[in-house]
Tab-separated table of C-alpha atoms in Angstrom:
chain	number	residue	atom	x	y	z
A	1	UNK	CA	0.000	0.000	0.000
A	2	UNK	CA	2.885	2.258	0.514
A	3	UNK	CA	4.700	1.756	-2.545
A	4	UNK	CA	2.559	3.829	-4.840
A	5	UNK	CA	2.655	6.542	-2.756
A	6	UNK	CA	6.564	6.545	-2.578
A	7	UNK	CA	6.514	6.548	-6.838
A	8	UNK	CA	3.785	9.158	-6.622
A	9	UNK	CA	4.745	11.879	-3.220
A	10	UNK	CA	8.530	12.857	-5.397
A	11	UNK	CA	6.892	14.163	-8.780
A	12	UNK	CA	3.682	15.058	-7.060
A	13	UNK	CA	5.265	17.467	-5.033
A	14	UNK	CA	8.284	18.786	-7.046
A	15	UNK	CA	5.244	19.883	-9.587
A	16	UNK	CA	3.107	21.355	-6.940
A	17	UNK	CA	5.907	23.538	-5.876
A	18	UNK	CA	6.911	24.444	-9.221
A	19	UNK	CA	3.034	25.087	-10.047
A	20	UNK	CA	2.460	27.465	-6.902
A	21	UNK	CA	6.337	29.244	-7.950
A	22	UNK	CA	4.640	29.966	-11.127
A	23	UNK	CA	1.165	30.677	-10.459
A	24	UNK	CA	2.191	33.285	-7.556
A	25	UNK	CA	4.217	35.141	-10.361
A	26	UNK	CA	1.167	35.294	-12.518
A	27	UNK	CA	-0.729	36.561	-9.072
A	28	UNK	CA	1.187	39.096	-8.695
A	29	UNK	CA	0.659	40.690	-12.159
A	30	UNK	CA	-2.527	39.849	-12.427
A	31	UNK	CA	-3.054	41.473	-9.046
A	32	UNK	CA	-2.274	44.534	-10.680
A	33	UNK	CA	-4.413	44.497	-13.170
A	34	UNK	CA	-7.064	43.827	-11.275
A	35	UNK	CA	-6.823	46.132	-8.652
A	36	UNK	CA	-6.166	49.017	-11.452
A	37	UNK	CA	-9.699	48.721	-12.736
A	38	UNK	CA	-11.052	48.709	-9.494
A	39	UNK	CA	-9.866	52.087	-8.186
A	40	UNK	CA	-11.213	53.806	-11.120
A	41	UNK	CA	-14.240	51.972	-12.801
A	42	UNK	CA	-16.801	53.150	-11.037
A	43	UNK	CA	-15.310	56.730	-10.803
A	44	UNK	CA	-15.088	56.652	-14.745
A	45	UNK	CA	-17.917	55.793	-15.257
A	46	UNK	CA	-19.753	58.382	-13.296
A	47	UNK	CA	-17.717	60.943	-15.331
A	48	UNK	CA	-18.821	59.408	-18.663
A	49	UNK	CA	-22.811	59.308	-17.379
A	50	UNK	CA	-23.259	62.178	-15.182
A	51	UNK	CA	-25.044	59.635	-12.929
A	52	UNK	CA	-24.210	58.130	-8.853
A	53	UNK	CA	-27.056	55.996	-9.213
A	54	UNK	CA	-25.224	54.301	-12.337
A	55	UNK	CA	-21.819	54.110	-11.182
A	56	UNK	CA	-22.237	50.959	-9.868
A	57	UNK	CA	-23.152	49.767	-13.161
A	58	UNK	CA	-19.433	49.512	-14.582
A	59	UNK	CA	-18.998	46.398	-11.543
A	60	UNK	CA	-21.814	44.983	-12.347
A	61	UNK	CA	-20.813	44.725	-16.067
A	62	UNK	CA	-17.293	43.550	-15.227
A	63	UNK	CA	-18.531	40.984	-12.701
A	64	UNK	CA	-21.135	39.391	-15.785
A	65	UNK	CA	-18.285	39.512	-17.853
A	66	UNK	CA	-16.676	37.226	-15.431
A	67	UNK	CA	-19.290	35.068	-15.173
A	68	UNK	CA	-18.721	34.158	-18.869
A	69	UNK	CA	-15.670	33.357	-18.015
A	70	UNK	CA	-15.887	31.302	-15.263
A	71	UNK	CA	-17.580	28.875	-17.628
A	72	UNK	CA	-15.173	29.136	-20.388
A	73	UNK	CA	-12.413	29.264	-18.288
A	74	UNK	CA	-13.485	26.094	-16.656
A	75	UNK	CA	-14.476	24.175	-19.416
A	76	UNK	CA	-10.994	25.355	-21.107
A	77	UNK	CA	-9.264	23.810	-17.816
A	78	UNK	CA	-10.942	20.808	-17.679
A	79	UNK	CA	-10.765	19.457	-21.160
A	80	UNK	CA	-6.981	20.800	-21.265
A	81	UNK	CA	-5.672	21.506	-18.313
A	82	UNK	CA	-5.010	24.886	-16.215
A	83	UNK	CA	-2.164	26.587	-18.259
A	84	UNK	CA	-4.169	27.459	-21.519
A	85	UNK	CA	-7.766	27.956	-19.073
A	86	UNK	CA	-5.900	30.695	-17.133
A	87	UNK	CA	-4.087	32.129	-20.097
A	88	UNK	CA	-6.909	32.591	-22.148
A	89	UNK	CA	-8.615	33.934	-19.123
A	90	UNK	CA	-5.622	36.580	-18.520
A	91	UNK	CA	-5.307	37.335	-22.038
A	92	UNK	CA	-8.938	38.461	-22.322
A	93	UNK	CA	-8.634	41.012	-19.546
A	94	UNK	CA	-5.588	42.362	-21.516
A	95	UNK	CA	-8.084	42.964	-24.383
A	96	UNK	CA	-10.970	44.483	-22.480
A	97	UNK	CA	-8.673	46.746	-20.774
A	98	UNK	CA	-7.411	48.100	-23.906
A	99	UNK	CA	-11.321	48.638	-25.459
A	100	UNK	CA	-11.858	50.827	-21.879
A	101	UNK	CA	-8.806	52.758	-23.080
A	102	UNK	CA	-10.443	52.871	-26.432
A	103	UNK	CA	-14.256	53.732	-25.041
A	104	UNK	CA	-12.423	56.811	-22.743
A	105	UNK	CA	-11.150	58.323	-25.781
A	106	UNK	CA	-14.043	57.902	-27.588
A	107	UNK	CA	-16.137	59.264	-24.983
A	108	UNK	CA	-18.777	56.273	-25.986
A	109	UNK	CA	-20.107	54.337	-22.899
A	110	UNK	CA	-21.404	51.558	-24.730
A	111	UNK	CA	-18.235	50.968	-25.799
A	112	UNK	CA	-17.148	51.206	-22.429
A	113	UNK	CA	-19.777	48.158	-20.997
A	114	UNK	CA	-18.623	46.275	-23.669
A	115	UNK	CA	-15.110	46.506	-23.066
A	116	UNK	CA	-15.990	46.159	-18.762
A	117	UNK	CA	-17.506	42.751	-19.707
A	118	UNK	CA	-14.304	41.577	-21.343
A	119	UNK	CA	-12.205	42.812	-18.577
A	120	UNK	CA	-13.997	41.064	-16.127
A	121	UNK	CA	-12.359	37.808	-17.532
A	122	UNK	CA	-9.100	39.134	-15.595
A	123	UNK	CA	-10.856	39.255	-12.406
A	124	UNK	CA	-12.532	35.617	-12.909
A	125	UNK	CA	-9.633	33.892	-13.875
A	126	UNK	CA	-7.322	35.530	-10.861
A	127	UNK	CA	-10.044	33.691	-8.613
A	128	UNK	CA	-9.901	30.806	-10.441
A	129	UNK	CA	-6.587	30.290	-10.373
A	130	UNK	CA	-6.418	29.757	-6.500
A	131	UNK	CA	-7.745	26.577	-7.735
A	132	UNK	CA	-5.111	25.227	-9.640
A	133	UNK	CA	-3.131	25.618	-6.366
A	134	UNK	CA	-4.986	22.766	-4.473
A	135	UNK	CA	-4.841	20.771	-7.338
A	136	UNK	CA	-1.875	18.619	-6.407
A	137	UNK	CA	-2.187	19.558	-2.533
A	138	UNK	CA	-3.260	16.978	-0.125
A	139	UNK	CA	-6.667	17.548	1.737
A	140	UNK	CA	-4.631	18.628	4.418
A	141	UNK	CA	-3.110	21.211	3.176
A	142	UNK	CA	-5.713	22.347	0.711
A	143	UNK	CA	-6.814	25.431	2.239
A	144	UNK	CA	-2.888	26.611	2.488
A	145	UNK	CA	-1.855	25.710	-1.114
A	146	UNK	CA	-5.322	27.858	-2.179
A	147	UNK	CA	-4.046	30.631	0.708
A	148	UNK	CA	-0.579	30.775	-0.962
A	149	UNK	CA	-1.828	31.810	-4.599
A	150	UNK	CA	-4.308	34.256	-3.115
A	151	UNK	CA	-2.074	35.841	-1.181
A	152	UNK	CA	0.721	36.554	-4.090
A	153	UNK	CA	-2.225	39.313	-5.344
A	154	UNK	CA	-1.302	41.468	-2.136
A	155	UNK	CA	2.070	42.916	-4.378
A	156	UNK	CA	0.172	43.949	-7.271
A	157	UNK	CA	-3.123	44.702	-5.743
A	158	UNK	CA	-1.599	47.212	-3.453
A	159	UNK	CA	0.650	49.044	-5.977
A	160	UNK	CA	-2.279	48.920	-8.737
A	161	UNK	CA	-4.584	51.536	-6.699
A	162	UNK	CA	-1.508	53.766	-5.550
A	163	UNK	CA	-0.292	53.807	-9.370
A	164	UNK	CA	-4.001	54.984	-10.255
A	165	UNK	CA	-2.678	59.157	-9.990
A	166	UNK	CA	0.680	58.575	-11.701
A	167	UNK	CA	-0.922	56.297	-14.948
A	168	UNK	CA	-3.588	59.125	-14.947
A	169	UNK	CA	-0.918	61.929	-15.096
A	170	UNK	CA	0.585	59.389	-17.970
A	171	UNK	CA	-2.325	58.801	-19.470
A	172	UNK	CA	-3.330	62.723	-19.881
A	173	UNK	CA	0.198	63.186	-21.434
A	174	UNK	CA	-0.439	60.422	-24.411
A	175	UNK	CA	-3.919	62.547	-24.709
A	176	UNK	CA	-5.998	59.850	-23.105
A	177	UNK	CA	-8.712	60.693	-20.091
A	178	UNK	CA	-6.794	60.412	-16.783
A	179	UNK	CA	-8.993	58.507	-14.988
A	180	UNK	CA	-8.371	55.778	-18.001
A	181	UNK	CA	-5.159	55.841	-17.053
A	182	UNK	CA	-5.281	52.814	-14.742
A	183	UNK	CA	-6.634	50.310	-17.615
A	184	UNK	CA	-3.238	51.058	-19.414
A	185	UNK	CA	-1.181	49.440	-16.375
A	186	UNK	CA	-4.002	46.578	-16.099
A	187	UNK	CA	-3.514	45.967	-19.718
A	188	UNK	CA	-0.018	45.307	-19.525
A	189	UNK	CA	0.371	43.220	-16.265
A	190	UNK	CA	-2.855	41.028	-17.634
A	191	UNK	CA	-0.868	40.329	-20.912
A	192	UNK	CA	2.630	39.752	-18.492
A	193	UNK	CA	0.322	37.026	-16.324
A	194	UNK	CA	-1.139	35.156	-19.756
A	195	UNK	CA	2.879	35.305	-20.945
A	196	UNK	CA	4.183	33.692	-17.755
A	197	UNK	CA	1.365	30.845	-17.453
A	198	UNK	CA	1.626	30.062	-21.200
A	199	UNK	CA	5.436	29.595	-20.886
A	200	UNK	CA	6.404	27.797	-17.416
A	201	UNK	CA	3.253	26.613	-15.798
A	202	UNK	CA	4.484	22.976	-16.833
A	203	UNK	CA	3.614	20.296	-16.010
A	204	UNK	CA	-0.189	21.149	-15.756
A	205	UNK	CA	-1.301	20.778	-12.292
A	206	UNK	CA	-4.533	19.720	-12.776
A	207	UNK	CA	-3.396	16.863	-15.891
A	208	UNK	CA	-0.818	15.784	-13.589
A	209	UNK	CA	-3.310	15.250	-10.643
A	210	UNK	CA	-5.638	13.473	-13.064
A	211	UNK	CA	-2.626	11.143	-14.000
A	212	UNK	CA	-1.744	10.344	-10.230
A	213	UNK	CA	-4.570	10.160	-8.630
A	214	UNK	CA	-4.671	5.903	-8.621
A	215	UNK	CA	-1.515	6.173	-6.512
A	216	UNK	CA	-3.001	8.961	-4.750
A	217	UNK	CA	-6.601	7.100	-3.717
A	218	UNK	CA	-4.589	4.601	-1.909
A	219	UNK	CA	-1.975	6.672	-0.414
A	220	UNK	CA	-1.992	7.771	3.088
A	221	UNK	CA	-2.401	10.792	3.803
A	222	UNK	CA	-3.028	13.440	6.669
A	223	UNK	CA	-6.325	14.571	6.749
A	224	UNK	CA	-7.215	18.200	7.158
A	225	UNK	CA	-7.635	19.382	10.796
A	226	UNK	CA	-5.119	16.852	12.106
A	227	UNK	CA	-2.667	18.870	14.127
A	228	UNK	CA	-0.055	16.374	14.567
A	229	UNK	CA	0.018	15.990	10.657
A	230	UNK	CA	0.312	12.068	10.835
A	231	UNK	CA	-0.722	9.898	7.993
A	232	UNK	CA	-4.455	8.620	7.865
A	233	UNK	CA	-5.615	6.065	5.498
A	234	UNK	CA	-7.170	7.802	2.601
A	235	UNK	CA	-10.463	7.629	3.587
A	236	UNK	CA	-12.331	11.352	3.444
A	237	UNK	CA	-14.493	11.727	6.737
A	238	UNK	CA	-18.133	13.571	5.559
A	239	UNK	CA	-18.056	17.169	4.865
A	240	UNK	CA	-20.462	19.677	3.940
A	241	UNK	CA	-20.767	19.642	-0.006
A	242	UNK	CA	-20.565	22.274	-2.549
A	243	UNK	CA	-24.336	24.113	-1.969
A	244	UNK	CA	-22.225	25.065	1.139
A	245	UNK	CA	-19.022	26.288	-0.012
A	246	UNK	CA	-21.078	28.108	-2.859
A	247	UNK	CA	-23.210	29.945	-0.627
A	248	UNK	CA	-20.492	31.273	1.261
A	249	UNK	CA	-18.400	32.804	-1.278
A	250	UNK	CA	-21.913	34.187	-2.845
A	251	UNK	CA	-22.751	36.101	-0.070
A	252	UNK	CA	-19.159	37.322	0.644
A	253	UNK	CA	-18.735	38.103	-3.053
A	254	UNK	CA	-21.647	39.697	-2.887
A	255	UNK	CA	-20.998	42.230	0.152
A	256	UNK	CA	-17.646	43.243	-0.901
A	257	UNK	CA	-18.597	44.162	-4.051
A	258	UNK	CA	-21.288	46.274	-3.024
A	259	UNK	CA	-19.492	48.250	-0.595
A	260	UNK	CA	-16.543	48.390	-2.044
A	261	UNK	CA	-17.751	49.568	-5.212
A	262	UNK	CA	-19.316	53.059	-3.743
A	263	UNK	CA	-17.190	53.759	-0.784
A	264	UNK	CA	-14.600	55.552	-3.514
A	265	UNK	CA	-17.730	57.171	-5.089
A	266	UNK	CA	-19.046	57.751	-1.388
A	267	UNK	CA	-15.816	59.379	-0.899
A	268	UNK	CA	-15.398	61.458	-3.794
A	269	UNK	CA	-18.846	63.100	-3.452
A	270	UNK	CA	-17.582	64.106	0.027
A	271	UNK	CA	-14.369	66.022	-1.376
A	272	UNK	CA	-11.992	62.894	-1.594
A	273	UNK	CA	-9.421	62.764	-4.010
A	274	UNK	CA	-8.273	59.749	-6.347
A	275	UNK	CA	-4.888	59.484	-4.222
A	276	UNK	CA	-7.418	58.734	-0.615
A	277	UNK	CA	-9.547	56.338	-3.121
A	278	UNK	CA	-6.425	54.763	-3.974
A	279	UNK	CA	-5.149	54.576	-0.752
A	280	UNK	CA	-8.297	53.003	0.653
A	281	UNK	CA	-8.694	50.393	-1.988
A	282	UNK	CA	-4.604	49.504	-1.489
A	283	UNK	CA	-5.600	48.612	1.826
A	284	UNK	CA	-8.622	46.775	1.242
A	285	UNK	CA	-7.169	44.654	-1.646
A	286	UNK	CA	-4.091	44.233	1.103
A	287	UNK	CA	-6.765	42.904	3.443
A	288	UNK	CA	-8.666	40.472	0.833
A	289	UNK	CA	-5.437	38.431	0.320
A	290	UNK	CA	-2.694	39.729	2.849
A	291	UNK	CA	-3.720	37.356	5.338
A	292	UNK	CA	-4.298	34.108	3.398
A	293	UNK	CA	-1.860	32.228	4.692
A	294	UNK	CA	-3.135	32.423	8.298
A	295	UNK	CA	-6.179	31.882	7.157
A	296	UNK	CA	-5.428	28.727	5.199
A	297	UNK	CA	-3.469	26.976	8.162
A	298	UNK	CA	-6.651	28.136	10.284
A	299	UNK	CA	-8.994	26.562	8.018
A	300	UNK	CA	-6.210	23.296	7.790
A	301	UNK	CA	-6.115	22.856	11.776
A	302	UNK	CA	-9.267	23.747	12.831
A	303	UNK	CA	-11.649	23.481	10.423
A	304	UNK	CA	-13.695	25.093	7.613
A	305	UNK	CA	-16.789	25.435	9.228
A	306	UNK	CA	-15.645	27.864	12.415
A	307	UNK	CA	-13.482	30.149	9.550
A	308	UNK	CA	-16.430	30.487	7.481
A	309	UNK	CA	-18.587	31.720	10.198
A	310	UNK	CA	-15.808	34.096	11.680
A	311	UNK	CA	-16.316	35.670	8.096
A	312	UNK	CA	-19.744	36.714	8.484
A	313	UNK	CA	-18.992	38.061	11.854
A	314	UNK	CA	-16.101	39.857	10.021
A	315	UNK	CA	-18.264	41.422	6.824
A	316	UNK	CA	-20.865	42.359	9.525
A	317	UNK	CA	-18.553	44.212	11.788
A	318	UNK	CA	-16.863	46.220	8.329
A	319	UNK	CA	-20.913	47.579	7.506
A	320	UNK	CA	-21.040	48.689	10.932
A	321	UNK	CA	-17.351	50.747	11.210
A	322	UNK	CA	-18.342	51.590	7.347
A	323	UNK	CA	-21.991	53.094	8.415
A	324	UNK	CA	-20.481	54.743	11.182
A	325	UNK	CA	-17.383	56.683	9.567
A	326	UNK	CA	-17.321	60.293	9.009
A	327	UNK	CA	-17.404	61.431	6.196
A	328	UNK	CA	-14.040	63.565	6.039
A	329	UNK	CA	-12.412	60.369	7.551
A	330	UNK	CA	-9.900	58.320	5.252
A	331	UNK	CA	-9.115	56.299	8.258
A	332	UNK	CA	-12.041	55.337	9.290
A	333	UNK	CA	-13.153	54.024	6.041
A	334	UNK	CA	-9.756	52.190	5.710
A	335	UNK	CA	-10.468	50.676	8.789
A	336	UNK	CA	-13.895	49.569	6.960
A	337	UNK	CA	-12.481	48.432	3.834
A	338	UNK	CA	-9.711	46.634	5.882
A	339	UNK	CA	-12.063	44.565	7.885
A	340	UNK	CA	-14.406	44.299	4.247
A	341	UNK	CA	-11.491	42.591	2.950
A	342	UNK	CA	-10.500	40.058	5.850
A	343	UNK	CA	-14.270	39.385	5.676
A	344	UNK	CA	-14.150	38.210	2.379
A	345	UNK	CA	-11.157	36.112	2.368
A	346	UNK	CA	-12.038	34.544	5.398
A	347	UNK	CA	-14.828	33.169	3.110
A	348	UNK	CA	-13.265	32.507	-0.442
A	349	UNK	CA	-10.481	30.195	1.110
A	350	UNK	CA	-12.936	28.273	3.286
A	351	UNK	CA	-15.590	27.925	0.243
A	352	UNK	CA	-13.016	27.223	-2.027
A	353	UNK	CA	-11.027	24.472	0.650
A	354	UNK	CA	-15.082	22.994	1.068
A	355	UNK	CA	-15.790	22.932	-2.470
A	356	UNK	CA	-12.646	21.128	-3.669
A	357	UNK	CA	-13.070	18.828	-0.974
A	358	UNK	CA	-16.140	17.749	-2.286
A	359	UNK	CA	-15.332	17.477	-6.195
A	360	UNK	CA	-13.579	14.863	-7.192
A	361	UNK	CA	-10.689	15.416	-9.744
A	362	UNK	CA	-12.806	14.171	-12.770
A	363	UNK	CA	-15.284	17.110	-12.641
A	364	UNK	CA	-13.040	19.131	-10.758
A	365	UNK	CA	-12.454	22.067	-12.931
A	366	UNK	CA	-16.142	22.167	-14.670
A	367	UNK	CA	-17.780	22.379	-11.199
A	368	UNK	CA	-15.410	24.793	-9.825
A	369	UNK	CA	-15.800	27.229	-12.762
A	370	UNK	CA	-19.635	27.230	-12.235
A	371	UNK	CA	-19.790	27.857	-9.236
A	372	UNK	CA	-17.682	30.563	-9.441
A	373	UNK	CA	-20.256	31.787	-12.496
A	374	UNK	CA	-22.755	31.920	-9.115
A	375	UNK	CA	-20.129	34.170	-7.310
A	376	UNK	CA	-19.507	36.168	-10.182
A	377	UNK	CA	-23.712	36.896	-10.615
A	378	UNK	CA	-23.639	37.649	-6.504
A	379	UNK	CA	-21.101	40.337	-7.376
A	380	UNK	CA	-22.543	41.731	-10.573
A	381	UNK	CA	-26.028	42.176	-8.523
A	382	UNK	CA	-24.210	43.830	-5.589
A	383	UNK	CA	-22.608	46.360	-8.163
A	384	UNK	CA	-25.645	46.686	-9.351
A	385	UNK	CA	-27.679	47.534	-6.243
A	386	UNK	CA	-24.997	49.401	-4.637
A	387	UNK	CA	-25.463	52.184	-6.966
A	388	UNK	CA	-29.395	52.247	-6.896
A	389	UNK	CA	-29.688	51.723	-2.834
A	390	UNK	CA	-26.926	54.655	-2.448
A	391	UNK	CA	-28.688	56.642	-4.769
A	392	UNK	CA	-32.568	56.352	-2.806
A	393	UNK	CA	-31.185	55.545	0.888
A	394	UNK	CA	-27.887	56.757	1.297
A	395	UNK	CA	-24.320	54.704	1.848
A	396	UNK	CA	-24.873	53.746	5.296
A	397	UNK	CA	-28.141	51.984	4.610
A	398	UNK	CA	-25.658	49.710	2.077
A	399	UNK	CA	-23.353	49.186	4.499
A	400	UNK	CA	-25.826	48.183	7.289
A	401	UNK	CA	-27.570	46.045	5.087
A	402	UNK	CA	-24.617	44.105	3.885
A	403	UNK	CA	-23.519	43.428	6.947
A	404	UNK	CA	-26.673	41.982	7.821
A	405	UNK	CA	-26.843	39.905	5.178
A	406	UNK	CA	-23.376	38.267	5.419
A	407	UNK	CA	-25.058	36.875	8.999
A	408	UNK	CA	-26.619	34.479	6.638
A	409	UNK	CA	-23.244	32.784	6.601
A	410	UNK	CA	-23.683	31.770	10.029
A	411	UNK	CA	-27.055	29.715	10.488
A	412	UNK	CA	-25.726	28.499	7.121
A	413	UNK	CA	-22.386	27.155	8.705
A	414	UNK	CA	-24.103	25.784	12.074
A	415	UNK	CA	-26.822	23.908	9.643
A	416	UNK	CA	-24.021	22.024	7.806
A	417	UNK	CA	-22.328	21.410	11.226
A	418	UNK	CA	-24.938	19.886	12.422
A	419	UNK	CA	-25.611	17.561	8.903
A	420	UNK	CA	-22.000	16.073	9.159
């Protein structure tokens, strides 16, 4: 019995490490293209409308576009493998970064949703690569190898935002609108990720799981939550399944979005500049991924269930510091975006860690990229109502609200407890 997993544990692991070497690189460009678009979407969009109610709108776009691509992205992955899934992925949000460029200049904002909605590829297929990090991982270490390539955003999505006044200045100099400056720098680092995937993300992660996983059924293996890391045999105990995991990262997905989508907006209408946007959505980006790797080995050792409720504490505690913060306060609203952000990751890696868990590798990639199509619709509708309930009942009705919501998490979480 312990034969196979002596052929299998050398190549297994050399490619996992090599996989997470090369997918962090990708995070880290990709981090900045994301977090780019962010800063300045919604605040472009207001410029090009003449409308608060409808700057949420450019979100919700973006997050439909990466709904789409969830489901390409996923069937791309799982009929050939990760490297040309995420590529693809990567090198769409190159594309639809460009056409925002392109819809600035033109002044045209129907060019502009059309060009958000391919741009939003970036942002699905920087989820969905946290993926391809558990795909060699053992279950107990899932939730870290998913907390590693989540984390390696932190770089780029805190220097995006604080770039967002020097492309602009840039941007105004090649005679393109500054607050289009952004998209150039998420261009280039989306095209950078697609580069580096396409090239060394070899052997795929997800084909070479496929081809071990004979050895690996009948391997031991520690099981997640052991804490003195000992082999088990390689029998899963029950866990809660993937209507579980998907509901969390819905409801997380859709509460950041929504509030962090109009705080900038909330703050520029109260004589903010693009440098305190910036700064705020640096932090907040630092805060969704930052502390992934804590949160992995939290989710490893004690469980996914406890983590998952700790984020709806989390996301309610951000709507209540973000309801409460006054208005000429950058601090205080960093302090809400911070605790937005731990809110959130406290509920992708635990959703993700439950979801895998449940999928085996033969319909891994298909079912993952659906249900992040589900947490891609959650954010598109909180983009969308963020906008309209700012616009009728003010910002900290939103952020109330959403933390209210994310409680759901928490009946949710003791329900499945009690199931197992």
């Amino acid at each position: 019995m312990n034969v196979p997993a002596r052929i299998g544990d050398g190549p297994r692991l050399q490619a996992q490490r090599r996989a997470l070497i090369v997918l962090v690189a990708a995070q880290v460009l990709s981090g900045v293209g994301l977090a780019a678009g962010v800063t300045v979407g919604a605040l472009l969009a207001q410029d090009m409308l003449s409308s608060t109610s409808l700057a949420g709108l450019p979100s919700a776009v973006g997050t439909a576009g990466s709904a789409l691509a969830a489901v390409a992205v996923g069937r791309l992955s799982q009929s050939r493998g990760r490297r040309p899934g995420l590529a693809a992925g990567y090198l769409a949000g190159a594309v639809g970064s460009a056409g925002v460029i392109a819809a600035a200049v033109a002044g045209n904002p129907v060019l502009l949703f059309l060009a958000l909605f391919v741009y939003g590829a970036g942002t699905a297929t920087n989820l969905l690569a946290r993926y391809a990090g558990a795909d060699l991982a053992t279950p107990a270490r899932r939730a870290r190898a998913v907390s590693t390539v989540l984390v390696a955003t932190t770089l780029g999505g805190v220097l995006g935002p604080n770039l967002a006044a020097p492309t602009g200045d840039l941007a105004q100099s090649l005679g393109i609108p500054y607050l289009a400056g952004p998209f150039l720098l998420a261009g280039a680092a989306y095209a950078m990720a697609a580069a580096v995937l396409a090239v060394w993300l070899r052997p795929d992660p997800l084909l070479l799981a496929r081809a071990l996983e004979p050895e690996l059924a009948v391997a031991p293996r520690a099981q997640p939550g052991d804490a003195d890391g000992r082999s088990r045999p390689a029998v899963e105990r029950p866990r809660p399944g993937v209507p579980v995991g998907a509901l969390i990262m819905v409801l997380t997905q859709f509460v950041m979005v929504a509030l962090m989508t109009m705080t900038p907006v909330h703050m520029h209408d109260h004589g903010h500049g693009t440098a305190a946007s910036g700064l705020i959505i640096a932090v907040h980006i630092g805060a969704m991924y930052l502390p992934s790797p804590l949160t992995g080995w939290l989710a490893d050792r004690y469980g996914r269930l406890p983590m998952a409720a700790a984020s709806g504490l989390t996301l309610l505690a951000a709507g209540i510091v973000a309801a409460g913060a006054p208005d000429d306060s950058v601090a205080a609203f960093a302090v809400a975006l911070a605790l937005l952000g731990l809110g959130w990751n406290l509920g992708l890696v635990t959703g993700t860690a439950i979801i895998t868990d449940a999928v085996p590798l033969a319909g891994r990639a298909r079912t993952q990229g659906l249900v992040d199509v589900s947490i891609s619709i959650a954010g598109a509708a909180g983009g969308m109502a963020s906008g309209l309930v700012v616009a009728v009942a003010g910002y900290p009705l939103l952020a109330i609200g959403g933390g209210i919501l994310a409680l759901v998490i928490v009946p949710a979480v003791v329900a499945a407890a009690r199931g197992r």
